[in-house]
């Protein structure tokens, strides 16, 4: 027997990778590295809860609505608690904004240098049918002086000020994908060892693709530009792929090439997705992977936020597909302005 096969390396762990990459930050003193580890730890715990949700009655609705007016699932609440606790105990974060909480969450760590915006469990209504779900997070350096509580100004920064962003997808395997502005790397969770291992180094999304992802059940509410672009995708022979779980749809298109769309509609003129803890984070990731993100007219990460739970349309994915969508929407926008 080839003895070399008996001792194959298991790969680079997330912890080791983070430590090696600290040199990318001239101002780094270890806090950001520890913050990423805190998020990874919480993700492991949430992954465990998801995997046993059908066995211990933590699936299904919780009975409350969150600040978005959406029915909370039990795992929404559990994930929110786990991530907030991990970030509070870590000590690097002064303030958190979460999809599940109306107001900023002050951690008590007034010396913390960072602010985190997080969607603890995106797509949680899919848990009961065993569909992939995820966590999305975005990290900013605070702009207020340390030593006091974080402020709204710390939270309402444009996406261009992100120092890190990522997501965790809980699917057939659990993956953590993140960027610190030096490319995008993906790590797959190895349950028996309890570690994330580098599995997708330097992810690069295709410049074009043949997948479009949009909820066509809302087509009667689409604007003319959106409807025309969807028709164009069909004419090109693109495949429609829509899971209804943002992280899952985005992850597939990131790797295979495609476009995910949640446009402004007659029912939701500002779109549905949240700028601060969904759109900005994924925009940072896709741009670092060579793709593009837009609200249909302008770059997602340059949108000036006005409120913690602000919504935005989102067109994100392969550069050529997003730019083509913008062409259709620009015509619509020009016509609307001309009619004023």
Tab-separated table of C-alpha atoms in Angstrom:
chain	number	residue	atom	x	y	z
A	1	UNK	CA	0.000	0.000	0.000
A	2	UNK	CA	1.114	3.541	-0.759
A	3	UNK	CA	1.828	4.898	2.714
A	4	UNK	CA	1.586	8.463	1.409
A	5	UNK	CA	-2.174	7.994	1.025
A	6	UNK	CA	-2.518	7.167	4.710
A	7	UNK	CA	-1.422	10.598	5.822
A	8	UNK	CA	-2.843	13.020	3.288
A	9	UNK	CA	-3.044	16.589	4.612
A	10	UNK	CA	-6.516	17.760	5.642
A	11	UNK	CA	-5.874	21.289	4.436
A	12	UNK	CA	-5.639	24.798	5.829
A	13	UNK	CA	-7.965	25.645	8.696
A	14	UNK	CA	-9.836	28.931	8.848
A	15	UNK	CA	-7.914	29.974	11.982
A	16	UNK	CA	-4.547	29.397	10.339
A	17	UNK	CA	-5.650	31.153	7.152
A	18	UNK	CA	-6.833	34.204	9.108
A	19	UNK	CA	-3.560	34.425	10.997
A	20	UNK	CA	-1.553	34.259	7.778
A	21	UNK	CA	-3.639	37.026	6.233
A	22	UNK	CA	-3.218	39.472	9.116
A	23	UNK	CA	-0.235	40.978	7.322
A	24	UNK	CA	-2.654	42.297	4.671
A	25	UNK	CA	-3.733	44.948	7.167
A	26	UNK	CA	-1.035	47.441	8.175
A	27	UNK	CA	-3.229	48.676	11.041
A	28	UNK	CA	-4.243	45.217	12.257
A	29	UNK	CA	-3.588	44.308	15.868
A	30	UNK	CA	-5.542	41.046	15.880
A	31	UNK	CA	-9.064	42.313	16.633
A	32	UNK	CA	-10.454	41.731	13.145
A	33	UNK	CA	-8.970	38.241	13.069
A	34	UNK	CA	-10.594	37.442	16.404
A	35	UNK	CA	-13.883	38.920	15.212
A	36	UNK	CA	-13.922	36.586	12.216
A	37	UNK	CA	-13.222	33.671	14.557
A	38	UNK	CA	-16.144	34.740	16.763
A	39	UNK	CA	-18.459	34.693	13.745
A	40	UNK	CA	-17.146	31.268	12.717
A	41	UNK	CA	-17.781	29.921	16.217
A	42	UNK	CA	-21.356	31.162	16.242
A	43	UNK	CA	-21.845	29.662	12.765
A	44	UNK	CA	-20.753	26.256	14.070
A	45	UNK	CA	-23.303	26.461	16.876
A	46	UNK	CA	-26.098	27.574	14.532
A	47	UNK	CA	-25.139	24.777	12.123
A	48	UNK	CA	-25.568	22.282	14.957
A	49	UNK	CA	-29.005	23.674	15.840
A	50	UNK	CA	-30.137	23.572	12.206
A	51	UNK	CA	-29.005	19.975	11.793
A	52	UNK	CA	-31.046	18.813	14.751
A	53	UNK	CA	-34.001	21.172	14.328
A	54	UNK	CA	-36.374	18.425	13.238
A	55	UNK	CA	-35.542	16.332	16.287
A	56	UNK	CA	-35.969	18.801	19.137
A	57	UNK	CA	-38.938	20.924	17.982
A	58	UNK	CA	-37.098	24.124	17.075
A	59	UNK	CA	-38.397	24.328	13.509
A	60	UNK	CA	-41.483	26.303	12.559
A	61	UNK	CA	-42.834	29.690	13.490
A	62	UNK	CA	-41.957	31.401	16.757
A	63	UNK	CA	-45.174	33.384	16.985
A	64	UNK	CA	-43.798	36.911	16.666
A	65	UNK	CA	-42.991	39.293	13.833
A	66	UNK	CA	-39.606	40.962	13.448
A	67	UNK	CA	-39.055	44.635	12.694
A	68	UNK	CA	-39.524	43.881	8.973
A	69	UNK	CA	-43.079	42.667	9.616
A	70	UNK	CA	-42.027	39.117	8.766
A	71	UNK	CA	-43.053	36.126	10.852
A	72	UNK	CA	-40.097	34.994	12.923
A	73	UNK	CA	-39.087	31.369	12.873
A	74	UNK	CA	-37.755	29.714	16.009
A	75	UNK	CA	-34.335	29.361	14.429
A	76	UNK	CA	-34.347	33.078	13.544
A	77	UNK	CA	-34.474	33.811	17.253
A	78	UNK	CA	-31.886	31.154	18.134
A	79	UNK	CA	-29.425	32.339	15.460
A	80	UNK	CA	-29.852	35.964	16.512
A	81	UNK	CA	-29.109	35.100	20.131
A	82	UNK	CA	-26.060	32.992	19.229
A	83	UNK	CA	-24.418	35.578	16.980
A	84	UNK	CA	-25.092	38.501	19.302
A	85	UNK	CA	-23.725	36.539	22.242
A	86	UNK	CA	-20.578	35.553	20.346
A	87	UNK	CA	-19.953	39.125	19.184
A	88	UNK	CA	-20.614	40.565	22.638
A	89	UNK	CA	-18.357	38.038	24.373
A	90	UNK	CA	-15.575	38.514	21.817
A	91	UNK	CA	-15.045	42.140	22.824
A	92	UNK	CA	-14.120	43.562	19.401
A	93	UNK	CA	-17.554	44.937	18.483
A	94	UNK	CA	-19.109	48.021	20.044
A	95	UNK	CA	-22.443	47.922	18.190
A	96	UNK	CA	-24.506	45.420	16.203
A	97	UNK	CA	-27.422	45.921	13.861
A	98	UNK	CA	-29.503	42.839	13.125
A	99	UNK	CA	-32.448	42.087	10.884
A	100	UNK	CA	-34.245	40.761	13.947
A	101	UNK	CA	-33.889	43.891	16.112
A	102	UNK	CA	-35.366	47.318	15.462
A	103	UNK	CA	-32.667	49.297	17.259
A	104	UNK	CA	-28.877	49.154	17.452
A	105	UNK	CA	-27.569	46.618	19.948
A	106	UNK	CA	-24.948	48.056	22.279
A	107	UNK	CA	-22.572	45.303	23.352
A	108	UNK	CA	-21.035	47.157	26.298
A	109	UNK	CA	-17.620	46.835	24.634
A	110	UNK	CA	-17.069	50.566	24.269
A	111	UNK	CA	-13.397	50.046	23.403
A	112	UNK	CA	-14.400	47.849	20.471
A	113	UNK	CA	-13.248	49.148	17.100
A	114	UNK	CA	-15.840	47.455	14.919
A	115	UNK	CA	-19.511	47.513	13.996
A	116	UNK	CA	-21.277	44.443	12.618
A	117	UNK	CA	-24.429	44.363	10.479
A	118	UNK	CA	-25.921	40.875	10.307
A	119	UNK	CA	-28.802	38.837	8.985
A	120	UNK	CA	-28.473	35.910	11.412
A	121	UNK	CA	-30.543	33.446	9.408
A	122	UNK	CA	-31.605	34.333	5.889
A	123	UNK	CA	-34.271	32.152	4.290
A	124	UNK	CA	-35.274	30.547	7.573
A	125	UNK	CA	-38.811	29.792	6.337
A	126	UNK	CA	-37.171	27.134	4.143
A	127	UNK	CA	-35.927	25.132	7.144
A	128	UNK	CA	-39.077	23.039	7.442
A	129	UNK	CA	-38.588	21.744	3.885
A	130	UNK	CA	-34.842	21.167	4.225
A	131	UNK	CA	-33.745	23.879	1.782
A	132	UNK	CA	-30.383	25.641	2.110
A	133	UNK	CA	-30.355	28.782	4.265
A	134	UNK	CA	-27.622	31.152	5.393
A	135	UNK	CA	-26.103	33.915	7.502
A	136	UNK	CA	-24.901	37.215	6.011
A	137	UNK	CA	-22.569	39.623	7.799
A	138	UNK	CA	-20.817	42.910	7.163
A	139	UNK	CA	-18.036	44.520	9.236
A	140	UNK	CA	-17.113	48.221	9.474
A	141	UNK	CA	-14.582	50.149	11.520
A	142	UNK	CA	-16.346	52.550	13.834
A	143	UNK	CA	-15.988	56.253	13.026
A	144	UNK	CA	-16.845	57.548	16.501
A	145	UNK	CA	-14.244	57.779	19.246
A	146	UNK	CA	-13.593	54.609	21.215
A	147	UNK	CA	-14.558	54.620	24.863
A	148	UNK	CA	-18.232	55.373	24.285
A	149	UNK	CA	-21.196	53.509	22.870
A	150	UNK	CA	-21.430	53.108	19.131
A	151	UNK	CA	-23.566	55.611	17.241
A	152	UNK	CA	-25.929	55.516	14.303
A	153	UNK	CA	-23.188	57.226	12.300
A	154	UNK	CA	-21.001	54.170	12.920
A	155	UNK	CA	-23.707	51.943	11.452
A	156	UNK	CA	-24.856	54.066	8.509
A	157	UNK	CA	-21.702	53.899	6.422
A	158	UNK	CA	-21.651	53.198	2.704
A	159	UNK	CA	-20.625	49.723	1.627
A	160	UNK	CA	-17.327	51.066	0.335
A	161	UNK	CA	-16.222	51.395	3.974
A	162	UNK	CA	-16.592	47.692	4.749
A	163	UNK	CA	-13.435	46.034	6.023
A	164	UNK	CA	-14.859	42.527	5.738
A	165	UNK	CA	-18.029	40.760	4.698
A	166	UNK	CA	-19.157	37.208	4.291
A	167	UNK	CA	-21.862	34.621	4.451
A	168	UNK	CA	-22.378	31.122	5.759
A	169	UNK	CA	-24.460	28.681	3.747
A	170	UNK	CA	-26.002	25.764	5.604
A	171	UNK	CA	-26.676	23.204	2.908
A	172	UNK	CA	-25.502	19.762	1.804
A	173	UNK	CA	-22.268	20.991	3.342
A	174	UNK	CA	-21.770	24.097	5.454
A	175	UNK	CA	-19.510	26.757	3.986
A	176	UNK	CA	-18.192	30.090	5.205
A	177	UNK	CA	-17.224	32.505	2.423
A	178	UNK	CA	-15.656	35.860	3.209
A	179	UNK	CA	-13.538	38.724	1.945
A	180	UNK	CA	-11.396	41.348	3.624
A	181	UNK	CA	-10.817	43.223	0.380
A	182	UNK	CA	-8.100	40.891	-0.914
A	183	UNK	CA	-10.115	38.346	-2.852
A	184	UNK	CA	-12.773	35.873	-1.772
A	185	UNK	CA	-12.113	32.542	-0.076
A	186	UNK	CA	-14.467	29.730	0.891
A	187	UNK	CA	-14.156	27.263	3.759
A	188	UNK	CA	-16.086	24.019	4.175
A	189	UNK	CA	-17.014	22.765	7.633
A	190	UNK	CA	-15.672	19.321	8.590
A	191	UNK	CA	-18.092	18.072	11.238
A	192	UNK	CA	-15.925	15.339	12.716
A	193	UNK	CA	-13.061	17.774	13.389
A	194	UNK	CA	-15.202	20.803	14.155
A	195	UNK	CA	-13.146	23.003	11.821
A	196	UNK	CA	-13.624	25.055	8.664
A	197	UNK	CA	-11.052	24.104	6.005
A	198	UNK	CA	-10.077	26.128	2.950
A	199	UNK	CA	-11.886	24.480	0.042
A	200	UNK	CA	-12.447	27.311	-2.445
A	201	UNK	CA	-9.365	29.561	-2.592
A	202	UNK	CA	-9.550	32.845	-4.501
A	203	UNK	CA	-13.065	32.463	-5.841
A	204	UNK	CA	-13.520	34.140	-9.214
A	205	UNK	CA	-17.025	34.494	-10.612
A	206	UNK	CA	-17.478	34.138	-14.388
A	207	UNK	CA	-17.832	37.403	-16.314
A	208	UNK	CA	-21.032	36.086	-17.857
A	209	UNK	CA	-23.367	33.185	-17.269
A	210	UNK	CA	-26.563	31.474	-18.335
A	211	UNK	CA	-28.603	31.569	-15.120
A	212	UNK	CA	-31.118	34.177	-14.020
A	213	UNK	CA	-32.697	34.100	-10.576
A	214	UNK	CA	-35.848	36.072	-9.853
A	215	UNK	CA	-39.245	35.401	-8.299
A	216	UNK	CA	-41.368	35.307	-11.434
A	217	UNK	CA	-44.430	34.798	-9.273
A	218	UNK	CA	-44.319	38.578	-8.851
A	219	UNK	CA	-44.064	39.252	-12.590
A	220	UNK	CA	-47.361	41.162	-12.733
A	221	UNK	CA	-45.757	43.749	-10.442
A	222	UNK	CA	-42.502	44.095	-12.424
A	223	UNK	CA	-41.619	47.405	-14.031
A	224	UNK	CA	-41.373	47.501	-17.814
A	225	UNK	CA	-37.566	47.455	-17.688
A	226	UNK	CA	-37.414	44.428	-15.385
A	227	UNK	CA	-40.016	42.548	-17.423
A	228	UNK	CA	-38.129	43.319	-20.634
A	229	UNK	CA	-34.853	42.073	-19.159
A	230	UNK	CA	-36.443	38.822	-17.953
A	231	UNK	CA	-37.861	38.343	-21.446
A	232	UNK	CA	-34.375	38.968	-22.859
A	233	UNK	CA	-32.931	36.265	-20.550
A	234	UNK	CA	-35.487	33.790	-21.878
A	235	UNK	CA	-34.734	34.740	-25.471
A	236	UNK	CA	-31.054	34.051	-24.802
A	237	UNK	CA	-31.922	30.577	-23.551
A	238	UNK	CA	-30.805	31.254	-19.971
A	239	UNK	CA	-31.935	28.831	-17.273
A	240	UNK	CA	-34.266	30.073	-14.533
A	241	UNK	CA	-32.996	29.000	-11.120
A	242	UNK	CA	-34.674	30.431	-8.023
A	243	UNK	CA	-34.457	28.737	-4.634
A	244	UNK	CA	-36.002	31.594	-2.673
A	245	UNK	CA	-33.086	31.621	-0.260
A	246	UNK	CA	-30.836	34.605	-1.011
A	247	UNK	CA	-27.582	33.031	0.166
A	248	UNK	CA	-28.214	29.816	-1.740
A	249	UNK	CA	-29.120	31.598	-4.979
A	250	UNK	CA	-26.189	33.993	-4.660
A	251	UNK	CA	-23.717	31.187	-3.833
A	252	UNK	CA	-24.697	29.136	-6.890
A	253	UNK	CA	-24.447	32.099	-9.243
A	254	UNK	CA	-21.149	33.222	-7.699
A	255	UNK	CA	-19.579	29.873	-8.566
A	256	UNK	CA	-21.348	29.138	-11.865
A	257	UNK	CA	-22.056	32.575	-13.294
A	258	UNK	CA	-25.456	34.227	-13.403
A	259	UNK	CA	-27.546	37.079	-12.066
A	260	UNK	CA	-29.761	37.310	-8.998
A	261	UNK	CA	-32.481	39.953	-9.076
A	262	UNK	CA	-34.813	41.355	-6.461
A	263	UNK	CA	-36.085	44.450	-8.253
A	264	UNK	CA	-38.276	47.337	-7.241
A	265	UNK	CA	-41.899	46.386	-7.922
A	266	UNK	CA	-45.298	48.033	-7.722
A	267	UNK	CA	-45.821	46.271	-4.394
A	268	UNK	CA	-42.299	47.054	-3.069
A	269	UNK	CA	-41.069	50.236	-4.800
A	270	UNK	CA	-37.857	50.224	-2.754
A	271	UNK	CA	-37.234	46.525	-3.214
A	272	UNK	CA	-37.336	44.056	-0.356
A	273	UNK	CA	-33.738	43.263	0.571
A	274	UNK	CA	-31.961	45.251	3.277
A	275	UNK	CA	-29.074	47.429	2.211
A	276	UNK	CA	-26.995	47.296	5.382
A	277	UNK	CA	-26.893	43.590	6.160
A	278	UNK	CA	-27.768	41.869	2.904
A	279	UNK	CA	-27.016	43.955	-0.197
A	280	UNK	CA	-23.756	45.636	0.888
A	281	UNK	CA	-22.167	42.451	2.197
A	282	UNK	CA	-22.905	40.430	-0.941
A	283	UNK	CA	-21.901	43.374	-3.151
A	284	UNK	CA	-18.470	43.510	-1.486
A	285	UNK	CA	-18.036	39.782	-2.005
A	286	UNK	CA	-19.144	39.733	-5.630
A	287	UNK	CA	-16.937	42.698	-6.563
A	288	UNK	CA	-13.930	41.055	-4.942
A	289	UNK	CA	-14.703	37.952	-7.018
A	290	UNK	CA	-14.843	39.985	-10.242
A	291	UNK	CA	-18.601	40.512	-10.470
A	292	UNK	CA	-20.926	43.462	-10.066
A	293	UNK	CA	-23.800	44.657	-7.884
A	294	UNK	CA	-26.297	47.417	-8.592
A	295	UNK	CA	-29.695	48.731	-7.552
A	296	UNK	CA	-30.462	48.938	-11.261
A	297	UNK	CA	-29.000	52.399	-11.726
A	298	UNK	CA	-25.967	52.740	-9.476
A	299	UNK	CA	-23.350	50.721	-7.634
A	300	UNK	CA	-24.783	49.115	-4.502
A	301	UNK	CA	-21.822	49.957	-2.282
A	302	UNK	CA	-22.048	53.671	-3.104
A	303	UNK	CA	-25.636	54.072	-1.923
A	304	UNK	CA	-25.788	56.460	1.036
A	305	UNK	CA	-27.842	54.730	3.740
A	306	UNK	CA	-30.478	56.734	5.569
A	307	UNK	CA	-31.831	54.187	8.035
A	308	UNK	CA	-30.735	50.950	9.694
A	309	UNK	CA	-33.295	48.794	7.918
A	310	UNK	CA	-33.326	50.572	4.568
A	311	UNK	CA	-34.360	48.462	1.607
A	312	UNK	CA	-32.848	48.438	-1.852
A	313	UNK	CA	-33.409	46.729	-5.203
A	314	UNK	CA	-30.600	44.308	-6.026
A	315	UNK	CA	-29.121	43.092	-9.309
A	316	UNK	CA	-26.018	41.072	-8.517
A	317	UNK	CA	-23.757	38.529	-10.178
A	318	UNK	CA	-21.732	38.231	-13.363
A	319	UNK	CA	-20.618	41.637	-14.641
A	320	UNK	CA	-21.958	41.308	-18.179
A	321	UNK	CA	-25.395	40.178	-17.013
A	322	UNK	CA	-25.724	42.975	-14.445
A	323	UNK	CA	-24.631	45.591	-16.984
A	324	UNK	CA	-27.189	44.295	-19.477
A	325	UNK	CA	-29.904	44.554	-16.812
A	326	UNK	CA	-28.833	48.144	-16.151
A	327	UNK	CA	-29.228	48.910	-19.853
A	328	UNK	CA	-32.881	47.820	-19.779
A	329	UNK	CA	-33.546	49.705	-16.559
A	330	UNK	CA	-31.737	52.843	-17.761
A	331	UNK	CA	-34.101	53.066	-20.717
A	332	UNK	CA	-37.040	52.755	-18.364
A	333	UNK	CA	-35.607	55.402	-16.055
A	334	UNK	CA	-34.900	57.792	-18.938
A	335	UNK	CA	-38.465	57.414	-20.201
A	336	UNK	CA	-39.842	58.107	-16.715
A	337	UNK	CA	-37.790	61.282	-16.384
A	338	UNK	CA	-38.815	62.441	-19.856
A	339	UNK	CA	-42.490	62.091	-18.909
A	340	UNK	CA	-42.172	64.406	-15.897
